């Protein structure tokens, strides 16, 4: 049959141990005060799909195990490495000391549009996603190495945090994985 949908058993799914051993995409996700447990679960699921190195859950962002996170994560909280920090700034200071480039995903002056953002294949990146209403805290934006903005052409100029995460991770992953430079 042409274009037959694949069965789950036909997918090249990694076991939890295979995932943990796999080479990770050099991207770290930082969630800065995310309210929705479903959004948190979705970020875990997207991070699993692209072998993201780690997620930092900061501030009011809930932590697994929680049934509403699990509902959308579908087990990704068992594969993707994560940790909790009360203060997002502490995480950013630590990562920058390790030489990791930290970028806020936000609408800000002098931001770089996502399609214009160039990755360095020798660098590791941390990307900060903010609260569903207030976005990334200004003091966090100030500490970042830069701001990446998702171009939006409609009237809302507002995307759900899980959608933003999917867009940005896919873009960075594809630039880092499929680049011919």
XYZ file of N, CA and C in Angstrom:
543
model
N 0.854 -1.177 0.000
C 0.000 0.000 0.000
C 0.902 1.244 0.000
N 0.622 2.146 -0.893
C 1.394 3.377 -0.996
C 0.965 4.363 0.088
N 1.922 4.970 0.745
C 1.681 5.969 1.796
C 0.953 5.382 3.011
N 1.194 4.123 3.273
C 0.594 3.482 4.434
C 1.198 4.073 5.698
N 0.354 4.466 6.623
C 0.847 4.975 7.893
C 1.585 3.861 8.623
N 2.695 4.223 9.242
C 3.464 3.247 9.992
C 2.804 2.948 11.329
N 2.929 1.711 11.748
C 2.464 1.306 13.064
C 3.509 1.715 14.087
N 3.089 1.896 15.322
C 4.040 2.239 16.386
C 5.190 1.239 16.451
N 4.902 -0.033 16.224
C 5.932 -1.069 16.277
C 6.957 -0.941 15.152
N 6.636 -0.177 14.113
C 7.555 0.005 12.981
C 8.456 1.235 13.140
N 8.183 2.041 14.152
C 8.978 3.244 14.375
C 10.267 2.873 15.093
N 11.312 3.600 14.802
C 12.612 3.332 15.439
C 12.673 4.044 16.783
N 11.863 3.569 17.729
C 11.786 4.199 19.043
C 12.916 3.700 19.931
N 13.530 4.643 20.631
C 14.578 4.294 21.572
C 13.939 3.885 22.905
N 14.561 2.927 23.553
C 14.158 2.613 24.918
C 14.677 3.741 25.811
N 14.263 3.759 27.063
C 14.750 4.790 27.988
C 16.267 4.725 28.094
N 16.815 3.528 28.207
C 18.272 3.407 28.337
C 18.971 3.818 27.037
N 18.405 3.479 25.885
C 18.997 3.907 24.608
C 18.962 5.429 24.483
N 17.858 6.032 24.911
C 17.761 7.496 24.873
C 18.849 8.104 25.744
N 18.995 7.584 26.960
C 19.974 8.150 27.897
C 21.395 8.023 27.354
N 21.677 6.973 26.587
C 23.014 6.745 26.026
C 23.241 7.495 24.702
N 22.187 7.914 24.043
C 22.303 8.544 22.718
C 23.019 9.893 22.803
N 23.710 10.226 21.731
C 24.341 11.544 21.632
C 23.232 12.585 21.596
N 23.356 13.593 22.446
C 22.305 14.606 22.571
C 22.576 15.803 21.675
N 21.506 16.460 21.298
C 21.595 17.742 20.600
C 22.061 18.768 21.631
N 23.077 19.573 21.308
C 23.634 20.497 22.308
C 22.744 21.718 22.572
N 21.533 21.420 23.018
C 20.554 22.448 23.354
C 20.014 22.139 24.746
N 19.913 23.181 25.567
C 19.316 23.104 26.895
C 18.104 24.031 26.884
N 17.006 23.568 27.432
C 15.786 24.369 27.502
C 15.614 24.847 28.940
N 15.332 26.132 29.089
C 15.067 26.716 30.404
C 13.630 27.237 30.392
N 12.817 26.749 31.327
C 11.435 27.208 31.445
C 11.352 28.166 32.626
N 11.074 29.412 32.327
C 11.057 30.499 33.304
C 9.622 30.788 33.740
N 9.203 30.191 34.849
C 7.889 30.453 35.446
C 6.707 30.082 34.545
N 6.708 28.853 34.056
C 5.613 28.376 33.210
C 4.471 27.891 34.112
N 3.276 28.378 33.848
C 2.108 28.062 34.687
C 1.443 26.747 34.317
N 1.314 26.477 33.030
C 0.512 25.349 32.557
C 1.296 24.043 32.597
N 0.744 23.091 33.325
C 1.377 21.775 33.395
C 1.331 21.062 32.043
N 0.288 21.318 31.263
C 0.228 20.739 29.919
C 1.334 21.298 29.029
N 1.627 22.595 29.155
C 2.734 23.180 28.393
C 4.062 22.545 28.795
N 4.251 22.338 30.082
C 5.488 21.718 30.563
C 5.626 20.316 29.966
N 4.551 19.543 30.003
C 4.578 18.203 29.419
C 4.882 18.217 27.935
N 4.319 19.183 27.230
C 4.575 19.301 25.789
C 6.034 19.625 25.501
N 6.629 20.466 26.339
C 8.051 20.796 26.166
C 8.901 19.541 26.373
N 8.557 18.734 27.352
C 9.286 17.474 27.554
C 9.174 16.587 26.322
N 7.984 16.489 25.764
C 7.758 15.611 24.617
C 8.540 16.080 23.392
N 8.530 17.387 23.153
C 9.305 17.940 22.038
C 10.798 17.740 22.281
N 11.237 17.934 23.510
C 12.653 17.758 23.845
C 13.090 16.311 23.646
N 12.212 15.370 23.948
C 12.505 13.962 23.693
C 12.657 13.719 22.192
N 11.762 14.284 21.402
C 11.766 14.053 19.954
C 13.087 14.474 19.311
N 13.722 15.513 19.851
C 14.940 16.043 19.232
C 16.182 15.832 20.088
N 16.117 14.867 21.026
C 17.258 14.488 21.858
C 17.911 15.678 22.555
N 17.085 16.543 23.107
C 17.587 17.720 23.817
C 18.333 17.270 25.071
N 19.418 17.959 25.375
C 20.298 17.563 26.465
C 19.656 17.646 27.851
N 18.950 18.756 28.123
C 18.412 18.936 29.463
C 17.351 20.023 29.472
N 16.458 19.940 30.451
C 15.466 20.981 30.706
C 15.666 21.469 32.140
N 15.690 22.781 32.322
C 15.671 23.382 33.651
C 14.277 23.942 33.895
N 13.657 23.528 34.975
C 12.350 24.015 35.392
C 12.606 25.046 36.486
N 12.204 26.296 36.250
C 12.569 27.382 37.167
C 11.343 28.111 37.720
N 11.505 28.626 38.945
C 10.468 29.438 39.567
C 9.220 28.639 39.856
N 8.073 29.132 39.379
C 6.798 28.468 39.643
C 6.550 27.269 38.732
N 7.453 26.995 37.805
C 7.282 25.873 36.886
C 7.194 24.570 37.690
N 6.122 23.824 37.474
C 5.905 22.569 38.207
C 6.901 21.505 37.757
N 7.058 20.509 38.615
C 8.009 19.433 38.362
C 7.296 18.088 38.312
N 7.827 17.182 37.499
C 7.312 15.811 37.542
C 7.657 15.185 38.893
N 6.944 14.192 39.336
C 5.789 13.608 38.661
C 4.516 14.390 38.966
N 3.732 14.571 37.960
C 2.419 15.200 38.107
C 1.555 14.680 36.961
N 0.312 14.318 37.261
C -0.546 13.699 36.246
C -0.774 14.598 35.035
N -0.868 15.926 35.230
C -1.115 16.814 34.094
C 0.130 17.011 33.233
N 1.304 16.921 33.824
C 2.542 16.935 33.028
C 2.631 15.618 32.261
N 2.402 14.526 32.965
C 2.499 13.199 32.361
C 1.538 13.034 31.181
N 0.354 13.638 31.289
C -0.679 13.506 30.253
C -0.158 13.954 28.881
N 0.635 15.027 28.855
C 1.151 15.508 27.567
C 2.586 15.060 27.304
N 3.344 14.755 28.342
C 4.732 14.317 28.158
C 4.811 12.891 27.632
N 3.798 12.083 27.933
C 3.742 10.681 27.489
C 5.026 9.907 27.797
N 5.575 10.119 28.983
C 6.760 9.377 29.393
C 8.082 10.093 29.164
N 8.057 11.242 28.508
C 9.307 11.959 28.208
C 9.996 12.491 29.462
N 9.282 12.562 30.575
C 9.940 12.972 31.823
C 10.891 11.884 32.312
N 10.762 10.679 31.775
C 11.663 9.575 32.129
C 12.894 9.550 31.238
N 12.832 10.182 30.084
C 13.964 10.140 29.149
C 14.795 11.416 29.200
N 14.152 12.561 29.160
C 14.881 13.832 29.100
C 15.372 14.206 30.496
N 16.643 14.504 30.583
C 17.231 14.940 31.853
C 16.645 16.295 32.236
N 16.347 16.472 33.525
C 15.795 17.749 33.972
C 16.206 18.004 35.417
N 16.149 19.271 35.790
C 16.334 19.631 37.193
C 15.558 20.911 37.468
N 15.351 21.158 38.755
C 14.602 22.321 39.186
C 15.554 23.340 39.811
N 15.289 24.620 39.545
C 16.005 25.717 40.209
C 14.980 26.782 40.569
N 15.098 27.290 41.753
C 14.163 28.323 42.198
C 14.333 29.606 41.391
N 15.565 29.936 41.060
C 15.860 31.210 40.390
C 16.485 30.971 39.015
N 15.812 31.434 37.983
C 16.301 31.299 36.612
C 17.675 31.942 36.445
N 17.906 33.062 37.122
C 19.198 33.759 37.011
C 20.348 32.869 37.454
N 20.158 32.089 38.496
C 21.210 31.180 38.967
C 21.591 30.182 37.880
N 20.597 29.654 37.176
C 20.841 28.698 36.099
C 21.631 29.370 34.976
N 21.230 30.575 34.605
C 21.911 31.271 33.515
C 23.356 31.585 33.888
N 23.597 32.068 35.099
C 24.970 32.318 35.552
C 25.810 31.040 35.439
N 25.277 29.928 35.908
C 25.988 28.642 35.885
C 26.305 28.225 34.449
N 25.319 28.301 33.574
C 25.520 27.870 32.194
C 26.529 28.757 31.467
N 26.448 30.056 31.701
C 27.393 30.971 31.051
C 28.825 30.712 31.538
N 28.973 30.368 32.823
C 30.295 30.016 33.348
C 30.851 28.784 32.649
N 29.970 27.912 32.195
C 30.374 26.698 31.472
C 30.597 26.964 29.984
N 30.435 28.211 29.552
C 30.656 28.564 28.153
C 29.469 28.325 27.243
N 28.326 28.116 27.821
C 27.114 27.878 27.032
C 26.489 29.216 26.667
N 26.090 29.357 25.411
C 25.453 30.583 24.935
C 23.970 30.544 25.288
N 23.505 31.593 25.955
C 22.131 31.620 26.458
C 21.330 32.687 25.711
N 20.181 32.279 25.174
C 19.314 33.186 24.415
C 17.891 33.117 24.940
N 17.298 34.281 25.141
C 15.882 34.364 25.482
C 15.081 34.284 24.188
N 13.962 33.594 24.242
C 13.033 33.562 23.114
C 11.941 34.564 23.486
N 12.016 35.715 22.844
C 11.184 36.839 23.279
C 11.092 37.865 22.160
N 10.184 38.811 22.301
C 10.079 39.959 21.404
C 10.743 41.119 22.127
N 11.860 41.602 21.577
C 12.638 42.632 22.267
C 13.398 43.482 21.260
N 13.820 44.641 21.718
C 14.672 45.496 20.891
C 15.936 44.730 20.538
N 16.389 44.922 19.318
C 17.629 44.321 18.826
C 17.636 42.795 18.859
N 16.456 42.192 18.804
C 16.398 40.730 18.740
C 16.849 40.272 17.352
N 17.210 39.008 17.264
C 17.549 38.380 15.989
C 16.373 37.503 15.585
N 15.868 37.719 14.394
C 14.769 36.879 13.924
C 15.278 35.444 13.763
N 14.456 34.497 14.140
C 14.850 33.100 14.176
C 15.476 32.642 12.859
N 14.895 33.020 11.745
C 15.430 32.568 10.450
C 16.798 33.177 10.148
N 17.159 34.277 10.818
C 18.475 34.898 10.632
C 19.502 34.435 11.655
N 19.063 33.691 12.671
C 19.980 33.246 13.720
C 20.886 32.151 13.176
N 22.180 32.354 13.339
C 23.183 31.398 12.865
C 23.717 30.603 14.050
N 23.762 29.297 13.895
C 24.328 28.458 14.941
C 25.800 28.191 14.635
N 26.557 27.985 15.688
C 27.953 27.584 15.598
C 27.979 26.111 15.987
N 28.435 25.274 15.099
C 28.381 23.838 15.350
C 29.285 23.403 16.504
N 30.147 24.284 16.967
C 31.015 23.971 18.099
C 30.481 24.527 19.410
N 29.278 25.075 19.387
C 28.709 25.695 20.585
C 27.519 24.912 21.106
N 27.273 25.099 22.392
C 26.080 24.567 23.040
C 25.208 25.771 23.375
N 23.902 25.613 23.218
C 22.961 26.709 23.425
C 21.956 26.375 24.516
N 21.593 27.390 25.273
C 20.468 27.307 26.201
C 19.452 28.332 25.724
N 18.194 27.913 25.656
C 17.126 28.798 25.198
C 16.088 28.916 26.302
N 15.724 30.163 26.593
C 14.833 30.458 27.713
C 13.445 30.816 27.184
N 12.443 30.095 27.684
C 11.054 30.365 27.344
C 10.350 30.866 28.591
N 9.498 31.883 28.423
C 8.896 32.544 29.570
C 7.438 32.241 29.806
N 6.962 32.821 30.870
C 5.596 32.713 31.355
C 4.581 33.014 30.257
N 3.468 32.295 30.307
C 2.432 32.424 29.280
C 1.855 33.829 29.158
N 1.879 34.625 30.219
C 1.320 35.979 30.170
C 2.426 37.033 30.073
N 3.426 36.927 30.916
C 4.450 37.970 31.023
C 5.715 37.702 30.212
N 5.859 36.503 29.683
C 7.050 36.176 28.910
C 8.257 35.953 29.808
N 9.439 36.065 29.216
C 10.690 35.906 29.958
C 10.885 37.166 30.801
N 11.231 36.989 32.070
C 11.466 38.133 32.957
C 12.523 39.067 32.353
N 12.317 40.374 32.469
C 13.274 41.337 31.916
C 14.677 41.135 32.478
N 14.785 40.845 33.772
C 16.118 40.644 34.363
C 16.798 39.408 33.781
N 16.022 38.432 33.340
C 16.573 37.258 32.668
C 17.010 37.638 31.256
N 16.164 38.368 30.547
C 16.519 38.836 29.200
C 17.830 39.622 29.248
N 17.962 40.481 30.240
C 19.168 41.311 30.363
C 20.431 40.480 30.513
N 20.340 39.334 31.152
C 21.496 38.493 31.412
C 21.864 37.599 30.224
N 20.933 37.400 29.321
C 21.168 36.513 28.180
C 22.172 37.115 27.197
N 22.782 36.234 26.410
C 23.722 36.667 25.372
C 23.003 37.348 24.219
N 21.732 37.082 24.066
C 20.952 37.690 23.003
C 19.508 37.254 23.096
N 18.713 37.757 22.167
C 17.289 37.442 22.103
C 16.975 36.954 20.695
N 16.291 35.832 20.632
C 15.815 35.288 19.362
C 14.309 35.504 19.324
N 13.844 36.017 18.204
C 12.418 36.292 18.043
C 11.836 35.460 16.916
N 10.678 34.870 17.164
C 9.961 34.140 16.119
C 9.151 35.158 15.327
N 9.405 35.285 14.021
C 8.623 36.241 13.226
C 7.144 35.869 13.234
N 6.304 36.861 13.448
C 4.861 36.657 13.441
C 4.217 37.782 12.637
N 3.330 37.418 11.750
C 2.788 38.390 10.808
C 1.322 38.731 11.049
N 0.669 38.038 11.931
C -0.755 38.246 12.165
C -1.035 39.366 13.144
N -2.203 39.356 13.731
C -2.618 40.426 14.644
C -2.292 40.121 16.109
N -2.018 38.888 16.462
C -1.831 38.507 17.862
C -0.382 38.643 18.340
N 0.572 38.257 17.515
C 1.986 38.265 17.916
C 2.181 37.607 19.267
N 1.544 36.439 19.413
C 1.619 35.684 20.655
C 1.406 34.219 20.319
N 2.383 33.392 20.664
C 2.267 31.958 20.453
C 2.270 31.249 21.799
N 1.575 30.129 21.866
C 1.628 29.307 23.066
C 3.071 28.871 23.289
N 3.470 28.777 24.544
C 4.866 28.446 24.858
C 5.264 27.077 24.294
N 4.358 26.121 24.288
C 4.724 24.813 23.736
C 4.897 24.887 22.217
N 4.127 25.720 21.561
C 4.279 25.921 20.121
C 5.607 26.628 19.840
N 5.905 27.672 20.607
C 7.172 28.394 20.447
C 8.359 27.460 20.638
N 8.265 26.606 21.639
C 9.348 25.667 21.897
C 9.555 24.738 20.712
N 8.468 24.221 20.174
C 8.569 23.337 19.018
C 9.191 24.019 17.815
N 8.782 25.239 17.549
C 9.321 25.992 16.409
C 10.820 26.225 16.584
N 11.206 26.726 17.746
C 12.610 27.089 17.976
C 13.506 25.850 18.024
N 13.066 24.823 18.745
C 13.894 23.612 18.806
C 14.067 23.011 17.425
N 12.993 22.935 16.652
C 13.124 22.375 15.301
C 14.091 23.208 14.468
N 13.968 24.517 14.526
C 14.837 25.374 13.722
C 16.305 25.185 14.118
N 16.598 25.244 15.406
C 17.989 25.087 15.851
C 18.499 23.677 15.567
N 17.675 22.675 15.848
C 18.046 21.286 15.574
C 18.388 21.104 14.099
N 17.546 21.615 13.221
C 17.785 21.423 11.783
C 19.042 22.166 11.337
N 19.290 23.358 11.875
C 20.515 24.082 11.528
C 21.749 23.348 12.039
N 21.661 22.766 13.222
C 22.803 22.068 13.814
C 23.021 20.686 13.229
N 21.962 20.040 12.767
C 22.040 18.658 12.306
C 22.206 18.546 10.792
N 21.527 19.385 10.059
C 21.505 19.252 8.613
C 22.333 20.298 7.874
N 23.027 21.158 8.621
C 23.817 22.220 8.009
C 24.949 21.642 7.183
N 25.193 22.241 6.044
C 26.297 21.818 5.187
C 27.504 22.733 5.318
N 27.446 23.676 6.263
C 28.570 24.605 6.446
C 29.719 23.941 7.165
